[in-house]
CSV table of C-alpha atoms in Angstrom, one decimal:
chain,number,residue,atom,x,y,z
A,364,MET,CA,16.3,-5.9,12.3
A,365,GLY,CA,16.1,-9.4,13.7
A,366,GLY,CA,19.2,-9.3,15.9
A,367,ASN,CA,21.5,-8.4,13.0
A,368,VAL,CA,22.2,-4.9,14.2
A,369,THR,CA,25.1,-2.4,14.3
A,370,HIS,CA,25.8,-1.6,17.9
A,371,SER,CA,26.6,1.8,18.9
A,372,SER,CA,30.0,2.6,20.5
A,373,ILE,CA,28.4,5.1,22.9
A,374,PRO,CA,28.9,4.0,26.5
A,375,ARG,CA,25.8,2.8,28.3
A,376,GLY,CA,26.3,5.3,31.1
A,377,LEU,CA,25.8,8.1,28.6
A,378,ALA,CA,22.7,6.4,27.2
A,379,GLU,CA,21.2,6.3,30.7
A,380,ARG,CA,21.8,10.1,31.2
A,381,ILE,CA,20.1,11.0,27.9
A,382,VAL,CA,17.3,8.5,28.0
A,383,ARG,CA,14.8,11.0,29.4
A,384,ALA,CA,15.9,13.9,27.1
A,385,ARG,CA,13.2,14.1,24.4
A,386,PRO,CA,14.8,14.3,20.9
A,387,GLY,CA,13.2,17.1,19.0
A,388,THR,CA,15.0,17.0,15.6
A,389,PRO,CA,15.8,14.1,13.2
A,390,GLU,CA,19.5,14.4,14.1
A,391,ARG,CA,18.9,14.3,17.8
A,392,LEU,CA,16.5,11.4,17.3
A,393,HIS,CA,19.1,9.4,15.4
A,394,ARG,CA,21.7,10.1,18.2
A,395,TRP,CA,19.2,9.1,20.9
A,396,ILE,CA,18.5,5.8,19.1
A,397,ARG,CA,22.2,5.0,18.8
A,398,ALA,CA,22.8,5.8,22.5
A,399,VAL,CA,19.7,4.3,24.1
A,400,CYS,CA,18.8,1.4,21.7
A,401,GLU,CA,22.3,0.7,20.6
A,402,LEU,CA,21.2,0.6,17.0
A,403,ASN,CA,22.4,2.5,13.9
A,404,VAL,CA,19.2,2.9,11.8
A,405,PRO,CA,20.1,3.4,8.1
A,406,ARG,CA,19.5,7.0,6.9
A,407,ARG,CA,20.1,6.7,3.2
A,408,ALA,CA,17.6,5.9,0.5
A,409,LEU,CA,19.5,4.2,-2.3
A,410,CYS,CA,16.7,3.4,-4.8
A,411,PRO,CA,14.5,5.9,-6.8
A,412,ASP,CA,11.2,6.7,-5.0
A,413,HIS,CA,12.3,4.8,-1.8
A,414,ASP,CA,12.8,6.0,1.7
A,415,ALA,CA,15.4,5.2,4.4
A,416,PRO,CA,14.2,3.1,7.4
A,417,PHE,CA,15.0,6.1,9.6
A,418,ASP,CA,12.5,8.2,7.7
A,419,TYR,CA,9.7,6.0,9.3
A,420,LEU,CA,10.8,7.0,12.8
A,421,VAL,CA,10.9,10.6,11.9
A,422,HIS,CA,7.4,10.5,10.5
A,423,SER,CA,6.2,8.3,13.4
A,424,PHE,CA,7.7,10.2,16.3
A,425,LEU,CA,8.1,13.8,15.1
A,426,GLY,CA,5.1,13.8,12.8
A,427,GLN,CA,1.4,13.2,13.3
A,428,ARG,CA,-0.1,11.1,10.5
A,429,ASP,CA,-1.1,7.6,9.4
A,430,LEU,CA,1.7,5.7,7.9
A,431,LEU,CA,1.9,2.8,5.5
A,432,VAL,CA,5.3,1.0,5.6
A,433,TRP,CA,6.2,-1.3,2.7
A,434,ALA,CA,9.5,-3.0,3.3
A,435,ASN,CA,11.3,-6.2,2.5
A,436,ARG,CA,11.5,-9.4,4.4
A,437,GLY,CA,14.1,-9.0,7.2
A,438,GLY,CA,14.0,-5.3,6.6
A,439,GLY,CA,13.7,-4.3,10.3
A,440,LYS,CA,9.9,-3.4,10.3
A,441,THR,CA,9.2,-5.2,13.6
A,442,THR,CA,12.2,-3.7,15.4
A,443,LEU,CA,11.5,-0.2,14.2
A,444,ALA,CA,7.8,-0.5,15.2
A,445,ALA,CA,9.0,-1.6,18.7
A,446,MET,CA,11.3,1.4,18.8
A,447,ALA,CA,8.5,3.7,17.9
A,448,CYS,CA,6.4,2.2,20.7
A,449,LEU,CA,9.2,2.9,23.2
A,450,LEU,CA,9.6,6.5,22.0
A,451,ASP,CA,5.8,7.1,22.3
A,452,ALA,CA,5.8,5.5,25.8
A,453,LEU,CA,8.6,7.7,27.1
A,454,PHE,CA,7.7,11.0,25.5
A,455,LYS,CA,4.0,11.1,24.7
A,456,ALA,CA,2.5,9.8,27.9
A,457,PRO,CA,-0.2,9.5,29.1
A,458,LEU,CA,-0.7,7.2,26.1
A,459,GLU,CA,-2.2,3.9,25.2
A,460,ALA,CA,-0.9,2.0,22.1
A,461,ALA,CA,-1.8,-1.4,20.6
A,462,VAL,CA,0.0,-3.8,18.4
A,463,LEU,CA,-2.2,-5.9,16.1
A,464,GLY,CA,-0.5,-8.6,14.1
A,465,GLY,CA,-1.5,-10.6,11.1
A,466,SER,CA,-1.2,-13.5,13.5
A,467,PHE,CA,-0.7,-13.5,17.3
A,468,GLU,CA,2.8,-14.8,16.7
A,469,GLN,CA,3.5,-11.7,14.7
A,470,SER,CA,2.2,-9.5,17.5
A,471,ASP,CA,4.3,-11.4,20.0
A,472,ARG,CA,7.5,-10.9,17.9
A,473,LEU,CA,7.0,-7.1,18.2
A,474,ALA,CA,6.5,-7.4,22.0
A,475,GLU,CA,9.7,-9.5,22.2
A,476,ALA,CA,11.6,-6.8,20.2
A,477,LEU,CA,10.3,-4.2,22.7
A,478,ARG,CA,11.6,-6.3,25.6
A,479,ARG,CA,15.0,-6.5,24.0
A,480,LEU,CA,15.1,-2.7,23.6
A,481,LEU,CA,14.1,-2.2,27.2
A,482,ALA,CA,16.5,-4.9,28.7
A,483,PRO,CA,19.6,-2.7,29.1
A,484,HIS,CA,17.5,0.0,30.9
A,485,GLU,CA,15.2,-2.0,33.2
A,486,GLY,CA,16.7,-0.5,36.3
A,487,LEU,CA,16.1,3.1,35.1
A,488,LEU,CA,12.8,2.7,33.4
A,489,LYS,CA,11.2,0.0,35.5
A,490,PRO,CA,8.9,-1.6,32.8
A,491,HIS,CA,6.1,-3.7,34.1
A,492,TRP,CA,4.8,-6.6,32.0
A,493,VAL,CA,1.4,-8.2,32.6
A,494,ARG,CA,0.7,-11.0,30.1
A,495,GLU,CA,0.7,-9.2,26.7
A,496,SER,CA,0.7,-5.7,28.1
A,497,LEU,CA,3.6,-3.3,29.0
A,498,GLN,CA,3.2,-0.6,31.5
A,499,LEU,CA,5.9,2.1,31.4
A,500,GLY,CA,5.0,5.0,33.7
A,501,GLN,CA,1.8,6.5,32.4
A,502,ALA,CA,2.0,4.6,29.0
A,503,ARG,CA,0.6,1.3,28.1
A,504,VAL,CA,1.4,-0.9,25.1
A,505,ARG,CA,-0.8,-3.9,24.4
A,506,THR,CA,-0.4,-6.8,21.9
A,507,ILE,CA,-3.8,-8.0,20.9
A,508,ALA,CA,-5.1,-11.0,18.9
A,509,GLN,CA,-6.7,-10.4,15.6
A,510,SER,CA,-10.5,-10.7,16.3
A,511,GLN,CA,-13.6,-8.6,15.9
A,512,ARG,CA,-14.2,-8.7,19.7
A,513,ALA,CA,-10.7,-7.5,20.6
A,514,VAL,CA,-10.6,-4.7,18.0
A,515,ARG,CA,-14.1,-3.3,18.3
A,516,GLY,CA,-13.7,-2.7,22.0
A,517,LEU,CA,-10.3,-0.9,21.5
A,518,ARG,CA,-9.6,2.8,22.0
A,519,VAL,CA,-5.9,3.8,21.7
A,520,GLN,CA,-3.8,6.7,20.5
A,521,LYS,CA,-1.5,4.6,18.3
A,522,LEU,CA,-2.5,1.4,16.5
A,523,ARG,CA,0.4,-0.5,14.8
A,524,CYS,CA,-0.7,-3.2,12.4
A,525,ASP,CA,2.1,-5.7,11.5
A,526,GLU,CA,1.9,-7.8,8.3
A,527,VAL,CA,-1.5,-6.4,7.2
A,528,ASP,CA,-1.5,-8.7,4.2
A,529,LEU,CA,-2.5,-11.5,6.6
A,530,PHE,CA,-5.4,-9.6,8.1
A,531,ASP,CA,-9.0,-10.6,8.0
A,532,ARG,CA,-10.9,-7.9,6.0
A,533,GLU,CA,-13.6,-7.5,8.6
A,534,VAL,CA,-11.1,-7.0,11.4
A,535,TRP,CA,-9.2,-4.5,9.2
A,536,ARG,CA,-12.5,-2.5,8.6
A,537,ALA,CA,-13.2,-2.5,12.4
A,538,ALA,CA,-9.6,-1.3,13.1
A,539,GLN,CA,-10.2,2.0,11.2
A,540,PHE,CA,-12.3,3.3,14.2
A,541,VAL,CA,-10.1,2.6,17.2
A,542,THR,CA,-7.8,5.6,17.4
A,543,GLN,CA,-8.3,8.8,19.4
A,544,SER,CA,-6.1,11.8,20.2
A,545,THR,CA,-4.9,13.3,23.4
A,546,HIS,CA,-3.2,16.6,24.0
A,547,ARG,CA,0.2,14.9,23.7
A,548,ALA,CA,-0.4,12.3,21.1
A,549,ALA,CA,-2.4,12.3,17.8
A,550,GLY,CA,-4.6,9.4,17.1
A,551,ALA,CA,-2.8,7.5,14.3
A,552,MET,CA,-2.6,4.1,12.6
A,553,GLU,CA,0.7,2.6,11.3
A,554,VAL,CA,0.6,-0.3,8.9
A,555,PHE,CA,3.6,-2.5,8.1
A,556,SER,CA,3.9,-5.3,5.6
A,557,THR,CA,5.7,-6.8,2.7
A,558,LEU,CA,3.7,-6.8,-0.5
A,559,HIS,CA,3.7,-10.4,-1.8
A,560,ARG,CA,0.1,-10.8,-3.1
A,561,SER,CA,-1.3,-9.0,-6.1
A,562,GLY,CA,-4.8,-7.9,-5.3
A,563,GLY,CA,-4.3,-8.4,-1.6
A,564,LEU,CA,-5.0,-5.8,1.1
A,565,MET,CA,-1.5,-4.4,1.1
A,566,ASP,CA,-1.6,-4.1,-2.7
A,567,GLU,CA,-4.8,-2.1,-2.5
A,568,LEU,CA,-3.5,0.2,0.3
A,569,VAL,CA,-0.3,0.9,-1.6
A,570,THR,CA,-2.3,1.6,-4.9
A,571,VAL,CA,-4.6,4.1,-3.2
A,572,THR,CA,-1.8,5.8,-1.2
A,573,GLN,CA,0.5,6.2,-4.2
A,574,ARG,CA,-2.3,7.7,-6.3
A,575,ALA,CA,-3.2,10.1,-3.5
A,576,GLN,CA,0.5,11.2,-3.1
A,577,GLU,CA,0.8,11.6,-6.9
A,578,ASP,CA,-2.3,13.8,-7.0
A,579,ALA,CA,-1.0,15.9,-4.1
A,580,HIS,CA,2.3,16.3,-5.8
A,581,ALA,CA,0.6,17.3,-9.1
A,582,ILE,CA,-1.4,20.0,-7.2
A,583,SER,CA,1.7,21.4,-5.4
A,584,PRO,CA,4.8,20.0,-7.1
A,585,SER,CA,7.2,22.3,-5.4
A,586,SER,CA,6.3,21.2,-1.9
A,587,SER,CA,8.2,18.0,-1.8
A,588,GLY,CA,11.6,19.1,-3.0
A,589,PRO,CA,14.0,16.8,-4.8
A,590,ALA,CA,12.9,13.2,-5.1
A,591,ARG,CA,14.6,10.7,-2.9
A,592,ALA,CA,18.2,11.6,-3.2
A,593,PRO,CA,20.4,9.8,-0.7
A,594,VAL,CA,20.3,12.0,2.4
A,595,SER,CA,20.9,11.8,6.1
A,596,ALA,CA,17.3,12.8,6.9
A,597,PRO,CA,14.0,12.6,4.9
A,598,SER,CA,13.7,15.0,2.0
A,599,ASP,CA,10.4,16.3,3.4
A,600,VAL,CA,11.4,16.7,7.1
A,601,GLN,CA,10.1,20.2,7.2
A,602,GLY,CA,6.7,18.9,6.1
A,603,VAL,CA,6.8,16.4,9.0
A,604,LEU,CA,7.7,19.1,11.6
A,605,GLU,CA,5.5,21.9,10.4
A,606,GLY,CA,1.7,22.3,10.2
A,607,PRO,CA,-1.1,19.8,10.3
A,608,SER,CA,-0.8,16.5,8.4
A,609,PRO,CA,-3.0,15.8,5.4
A,610,PRO,CA,-5.6,13.0,5.8
A,611,GLY,CA,-4.8,9.5,4.4
A,612,PHE,CA,-1.8,7.3,4.7
A,613,HIS,CA,1.7,8.4,3.9
A,614,LEU,CA,3.7,5.7,2.2
A,615,VAL,CA,7.2,4.9,3.5
A,616,ARG,CA,9.0,2.3,1.4
A,617,TRP,CA,12.4,0.6,1.5
A,618,CYS,CA,13.9,-2.6,0.1
A,619,LEU,CA,17.0,-4.8,0.6
A,620,TRP,CA,19.4,-2.1,-0.7
A,621,GLU,CA,18.4,0.4,2.0
A,622,VAL,CA,19.2,-2.2,4.8
A,623,ILE,CA,22.0,-4.3,3.3
A,624,GLU,CA,25.5,-4.0,4.9
A,625,ARG,CA,28.1,-2.1,3.1
A,626,CYS,CA,30.0,-4.1,0.5
A,627,GLY,CA,33.7,-3.8,0.9
A,628,PRO,CA,36.5,-3.7,-1.7
A,629,ASP,CA,37.2,-7.5,-1.3
A,630,ARG,CA,34.0,-8.3,-3.3
A,631,SER,CA,33.9,-8.1,-7.1
A,632,CYS,CA,30.7,-6.9,-8.8
A,633,SER,CA,31.6,-8.8,-11.9
A,634,ARG,CA,31.5,-12.1,-9.9
A,635,CYS,CA,28.5,-11.3,-7.6
A,636,ALA,CA,25.1,-12.8,-8.2
A,637,LEU,CA,23.5,-9.7,-6.8
A,638,ALA,CA,25.1,-7.3,-9.2
A,639,SER,CA,22.3,-7.1,-11.8
A,640,ASP,CA,19.9,-5.9,-9.1
A,641,CYS,CA,22.3,-4.1,-6.9
A,642,GLY,CA,24.0,-1.9,-9.5
A,643,GLY,CA,26.6,-0.9,-7.0
A,644,ARG,CA,24.2,0.4,-4.3
A,645,ALA,CA,25.7,-1.9,-1.6
A,646,ARG,CA,28.9,0.1,-1.9
A,647,GLN,CA,27.1,3.1,-0.4
A,648,ALA,CA,24.9,1.1,2.1
A,649,GLU,CA,24.9,1.5,5.8
A,650,GLY,CA,22.6,-1.3,6.9
A,651,PHE,CA,22.6,-4.6,8.8
A,652,PHE,CA,21.3,-7.3,6.4
A,653,ARG,CA,24.2,-9.6,5.7
A,654,ILE,CA,25.3,-9.9,2.1
A,655,GLU,CA,25.8,-13.7,2.5
A,656,ASP,CA,22.2,-14.0,3.6
A,657,ALA,CA,21.0,-12.1,0.6
A,658,LEU,CA,23.0,-14.4,-1.7
A,659,ARG,CA,21.6,-17.5,-0.1
A,660,ILE,CA,18.0,-16.3,-0.2
A,661,ARG,CA,18.3,-15.3,-3.9
A,662,ALA,CA,19.7,-18.7,-4.8
A,663,ARG,CA,16.7,-20.6,-3.3
A,664,VAL,CA,13.7,-18.5,-4.3
A,665,SER,CA,12.0,-17.7,-7.6
A,666,ARG,CA,12.7,-14.5,-9.5
A,667,ALA,CA,9.1,-13.3,-8.8
A,668,ALA,CA,9.4,-14.0,-5.0
A,669,TRP,CA,12.8,-12.2,-4.9
A,670,GLU,CA,11.5,-9.1,-6.6
A,671,SER,CA,8.3,-8.8,-4.5
A,672,GLU,CA,9.7,-10.0,-1.1
A,673,MET,CA,13.2,-8.5,-1.2
A,674,LEU,CA,13.2,-5.7,-3.8
A,675,CYS,CA,9.7,-4.4,-3.0
A,676,ARG,CA,8.5,-4.5,-6.6
A,677,ARG,CA,4.8,-5.2,-7.2
A,678,PRO,CA,4.1,-8.9,-7.4
A,679,ARG,CA,2.7,-10.2,-10.7
A,680,ALA,CA,-0.3,-12.5,-10.2
A,681,GLU,CA,0.1,-16.0,-11.6
A,682,GLY,CA,-2.3,-16.8,-14.3
A,683,LEU,CA,-3.3,-13.3,-15.3
A,684,VAL,CA,-5.9,-13.1,-18.0
A,685,PHE,CA,-4.6,-9.9,-19.4
A,686,GLU,CA,-0.8,-10.2,-19.0
A,687,GLU,CA,-0.4,-7.7,-21.8
A,688,PHE,CA,-1.8,-4.8,-19.7
A,689,SER,CA,0.6,-2.2,-18.5
A,690,ARG,CA,-0.1,1.0,-16.6
A,691,GLY,CA,2.8,2.6,-18.3
A,692,LEU,CA,1.5,1.7,-21.8
A,693,HIS,CA,-2.2,1.7,-21.4
A,694,VAL,CA,-3.1,4.3,-18.7
A,695,ARG,CA,-3.0,8.0,-19.5
A,696,PRO,CA,-5.3,11.0,-19.4
A,697,VAL,CA,-7.9,10.5,-22.1
A,698,PRO,CA,-9.6,13.8,-23.2
A,699,TYR,CA,-13.2,13.8,-24.5
A,700,GLU,CA,-13.4,14.5,-28.2
A,701,ARG,CA,-16.6,16.4,-29.2
A,702,ASP,CA,-16.5,15.1,-32.8
A,703,TRP,CA,-16.4,11.4,-31.8
A,704,PRO,CA,-19.4,9.5,-30.6
A,705,VAL,CA,-19.6,8.3,-27.0
A,706,TYR,CA,-20.8,4.8,-26.0
A,707,ARG,CA,-21.7,3.2,-22.7
A,708,ALA,CA,-20.7,-0.3,-21.7
A,709,ILE,CA,-22.6,-1.7,-18.7
A,710,ASP,CA,-22.1,-4.8,-16.5
A,711,PHE,CA,-25.1,-5.3,-14.2
A,712,GLY,CA,-24.8,-6.2,-10.6
A,713,TYR,CA,-26.4,-5.6,-7.2
A,714,ALA,CA,-24.4,-7.4,-4.5
A,715,ASN,CA,-21.5,-7.3,-7.0
A,716,PRO,CA,-21.0,-3.9,-8.4
A,717,PHE,CA,-23.0,-2.3,-11.2
A,718,VAL,CA,-20.3,-0.9,-13.6
A,719,CYS,CA,-20.6,1.6,-16.5
A,720,LEU,CA,-17.8,2.7,-18.7
A,721,TRP,CA,-17.9,5.6,-21.2
A,722,VAL,CA,-15.9,4.8,-24.3
A,723,GLN,CA,-14.9,6.6,-27.5
A,724,VAL,CA,-13.3,5.1,-30.6
A,725,SER,CA,-10.8,7.2,-32.6
A,726,PRO,CA,-10.9,7.3,-36.4
A,727,GLY,CA,-7.8,5.1,-36.3
A,728,GLY,CA,-9.6,2.4,-34.2
A,729,GLU,CA,-8.1,3.2,-30.8
A,730,VAL,CA,-10.6,2.4,-28.0
A,731,ARG,CA,-10.5,5.2,-25.3
A,732,VAL,CA,-12.1,4.7,-21.9
A,733,LEU,CA,-13.0,8.1,-20.6
A,734,ASP,CA,-14.6,7.4,-17.2
A,735,GLU,CA,-16.3,4.8,-15.1
A,736,TYR,CA,-19.2,4.5,-12.6
A,737,VAL,CA,-19.2,1.8,-9.9
A,738,ALA,CA,-21.8,1.2,-7.2
A,739,GLN,CA,-23.4,-1.6,-5.3
A,740,ARG,CA,-26.8,-2.4,-3.8
A,741,ARG,CA,-28.7,0.4,-5.6
A,742,ALA,CA,-31.9,0.3,-7.7
A,743,ILE,CA,-31.7,0.8,-11.5
A,744,ASP,CA,-33.4,4.2,-11.3
A,745,ALA,CA,-30.7,5.4,-8.8
A,746,HIS,CA,-28.0,4.2,-11.2
A,747,VAL,CA,-29.7,6.0,-14.1
A,748,ALA,CA,-29.7,9.3,-12.2
A,749,GLU,CA,-26.0,8.9,-11.4
A,750,LEU,CA,-25.1,8.1,-15.0
A,751,HIS,CA,-27.0,11.1,-16.4
A,752,GLY,CA,-25.4,13.3,-13.6
A,753,LEU,CA,-21.9,12.2,-14.5
A,754,GLU,CA,-22.6,12.8,-18.2
A,755,ARG,CA,-23.8,16.3,-17.6
A,756,ARG,CA,-20.7,17.1,-15.4
A,757,ARG,CA,-18.4,15.8,-18.1
A,758,ALA,CA,-20.4,17.4,-20.9
A,759,PHE,CA,-20.3,14.3,-22.9
A,760,GLY,CA,-23.2,15.2,-25.2
A,761,ALA,CA,-25.5,12.5,-26.6
A,762,VAL,CA,-24.6,8.9,-26.1
A,763,ARG,CA,-24.9,7.0,-29.3
A,764,ALA,CA,-25.5,3.5,-27.9
A,765,THR,CA,-25.4,1.5,-24.7
A,766,TYR,CA,-23.9,-2.0,-24.8
A,767,VAL,CA,-24.7,-4.4,-22.0
A,768,ASP,CA,-24.1,-7.9,-20.7
A,769,PRO,CA,-26.7,-10.3,-22.3
A,770,ALA,CA,-27.4,-11.6,-18.8
A,771,GLY,CA,-29.2,-8.3,-18.1
A,772,ALA,CA,-32.0,-9.3,-20.5
A,773,ALA,CA,-33.1,-12.2,-18.2
A,774,ARG,CA,-36.2,-11.5,-16.2
A,775,GLU,CA,-36.0,-11.5,-12.4
A,776,LEU,CA,-38.2,-13.9,-10.6
A,777,SER,CA,-39.2,-11.3,-7.9
A,778,SER,CA,-40.1,-8.3,-10.2
A,779,GLY,CA,-40.8,-10.1,-13.5
A,780,GLN,CA,-38.7,-7.4,-15.3
A,781,ALA,CA,-35.3,-7.5,-16.9
A,782,CYS,CA,-32.6,-4.9,-16.1
A,783,THR,CA,-32.5,-4.0,-19.8
A,784,GLU,CA,-36.3,-3.3,-19.7
A,785,LEU,CA,-35.9,-1.0,-16.6
A,786,LEU,CA,-33.1,0.9,-18.4
A,787,ALA,CA,-35.1,1.3,-21.5
A,788,ALA,CA,-38.1,2.6,-19.5
A,789,ALA,CA,-35.7,5.2,-18.0
A,790,GLY,CA,-34.6,6.4,-21.5
A,791,ILE,CA,-31.5,4.2,-22.0
A,792,PRO,CA,-32.2,1.5,-24.6
A,793,CYS,CA,-29.7,-1.3,-24.6
A,794,THR,CA,-27.9,-3.3,-27.2
A,795,TYR,CA,-26.4,-6.8,-26.6
A,796,ARG,CA,-25.5,-10.0,-28.4
A,797,SER,CA,-24.5,-13.4,-27.1
A,798,SER,CA,-20.8,-14.4,-27.7
A,799,ARG,CA,-18.3,-16.7,-26.1
A,800,LEU,CA,-16.2,-15.5,-23.3
A,801,GLY,CA,-13.0,-16.5,-25.1
A,802,GLU,CA,-14.0,-14.3,-28.1
A,803,GLY,CA,-14.4,-11.3,-25.9
A,804,LEU,CA,-11.1,-11.8,-24.1
A,805,GLU,CA,-9.3,-12.2,-27.4
A,806,LEU,CA,-10.8,-9.0,-28.7
A,807,VAL,CA,-9.5,-7.1,-25.6
A,808,ARG,CA,-6.1,-8.7,-26.0
A,809,ALA,CA,-5.9,-7.6,-29.6
A,810,HIS,CA,-6.4,-4.0,-28.5
A,811,LEU,CA,-3.9,-4.3,-25.7
A,812,ALA,CA,-1.2,-5.8,-27.8
A,813,PRO,CA,-2.0,-6.0,-31.5
A,814,ALA,CA,0.2,-8.1,-33.8
A,815,GLU,CA,1.3,-5.0,-35.6
A,816,GLY,CA,1.4,-1.4,-34.5
A,817,PRO,CA,1.0,0.3,-31.2
A,818,ALA,CA,-1.6,-0.5,-28.5
A,819,ARG,CA,-5.2,0.3,-29.4
A,820,LEU,CA,-6.6,0.7,-25.9
A,821,ALA,CA,-6.2,3.7,-23.6
A,822,VAL,CA,-7.7,4.0,-20.1
A,823,ASP,CA,-8.0,7.3,-18.2
A,824,PRO,CA,-6.4,7.1,-14.6
A,825,ARG,CA,-9.8,8.0,-13.1
A,826,CYS,CA,-11.1,4.5,-14.1
A,827,GLU,CA,-9.6,2.9,-11.0
A,828,ARG,CA,-11.7,-0.2,-10.9
A,829,LEU,CA,-11.1,-1.0,-14.5
A,830,ILE,CA,-7.4,-0.7,-14.1
A,831,ARG,CA,-7.3,-2.9,-11.0
A,832,SER,CA,-9.5,-5.5,-12.8
A,833,PHE,CA,-7.0,-5.6,-15.7
A,834,GLU,CA,-4.2,-6.1,-13.2
A,835,THR,CA,-5.8,-8.8,-11.1
A,836,TYR,CA,-8.3,-10.7,-13.3
A,837,ALA,CA,-6.9,-14.2,-13.2
A,838,TYR,CA,-7.7,-17.8,-14.2
A,839,SER,CA,-9.1,-20.2,-11.6
A,840,PRO,CA,-6.2,-22.3,-10.4
A,841,GLY,CA,-5.5,-25.2,-12.7
A,842,THR,CA,-8.0,-24.1,-15.3
A,843,THR,CA,-8.3,-21.9,-18.4
A,844,THR,CA,-11.5,-20.3,-17.1
A,845,PRO,CA,-11.3,-16.9,-15.5
A,846,ALA,CA,-12.4,-16.8,-11.9
A,847,LYS,CA,-16.0,-15.8,-11.5
A,848,ASP,CA,-16.4,-12.1,-10.6
A,849,GLY,CA,-12.7,-11.7,-11.0
A,850,ALA,CA,-13.0,-8.4,-12.8
């Protein structure tokens, strides 16, 4: 919240009297924050499928699950994470928590936000700071540098990762193993970031989490209630407070409109540069982000940066090879048709993945991708067993032909055999022909967006790698050549 906060009118003396009273409901939690932290955290979600910033604190303090927080620049992520650290330290001790930033400066900003929250109550709480570590009674909160050595030796109840899009991938992988539960605090990870890079770590986490939540909703659609109406507490508060939490991250997402200050009657929508994106939302807002600041930022950044950094829409990668691809247009459940032939399409790999797609072509010429198999560092005979196993489970019947990358016909120096020969020996004869890369790309584009008529390519949602490849396959900077292994 970066200092631009709405201060509570509750006297400090009252705050000191209630600081030790554990807030057990969302309403009491909000009152506690107003009194003790002198902040009014917005409680209204104003965009479809978004959450209010306060929803994060409900999930973090009253719930017991891993959280993925996607919010705009200046949207209060760091202050809210510091507030969650304070709540944990006061009410879940004995406890150890750690803050891991995309840079040490990022970790230090969260520590500074925690110092500001504690400053009015130092006499009562007696916080003790030693370098990058806060001791508060039986609770300890550490800010740590992003390194393998620091993370691999860590054991904490709460790990909060700030600006994860800046993380080194190896450090991120190591961070998955550091949490452990106590009788008062569940071991949990909380991840905060903007999403400004297509294909980056945050993009991947959001994609996987959204898909898991959509699948869970499809299995039990009545469990989540109405979707994201403006409310004074999360729509799924009962799910937070009752029963064990499901595994995997829970996505909490807000944008500029959830944190912007209320727009008064002195402003005219017809003359406001924000109007086309705002749609009157700021008239209902209860946040802290100054309207004048939003106007200045919008005037000096590109449309793409504004949408990804402030409106929390997915960024569009520059120089995409398949700009025509759209999840809404090209991704849908694709049933297997028994009367149509099935084909395999294989791209060989070892360190890079071995990929197989199962495809049918409709009588009208629509290419339908039914399923995919992706694996790394496995021998050809292991791949063959998996391919046949998947085909039996899906009851695909006989496969008419298998088309492969011509590179698979080259003999390896170590074995003297080609991948195509190994597949043929295992009962999968291969077909291939040499062609220019540009010809293949143009053929795919013609199916994605033909000059006349509807799209002629459909991909089943289970083909996750293929979908991500369509969305991220890009040209090398400054060239018209796709990046090697970009898809």
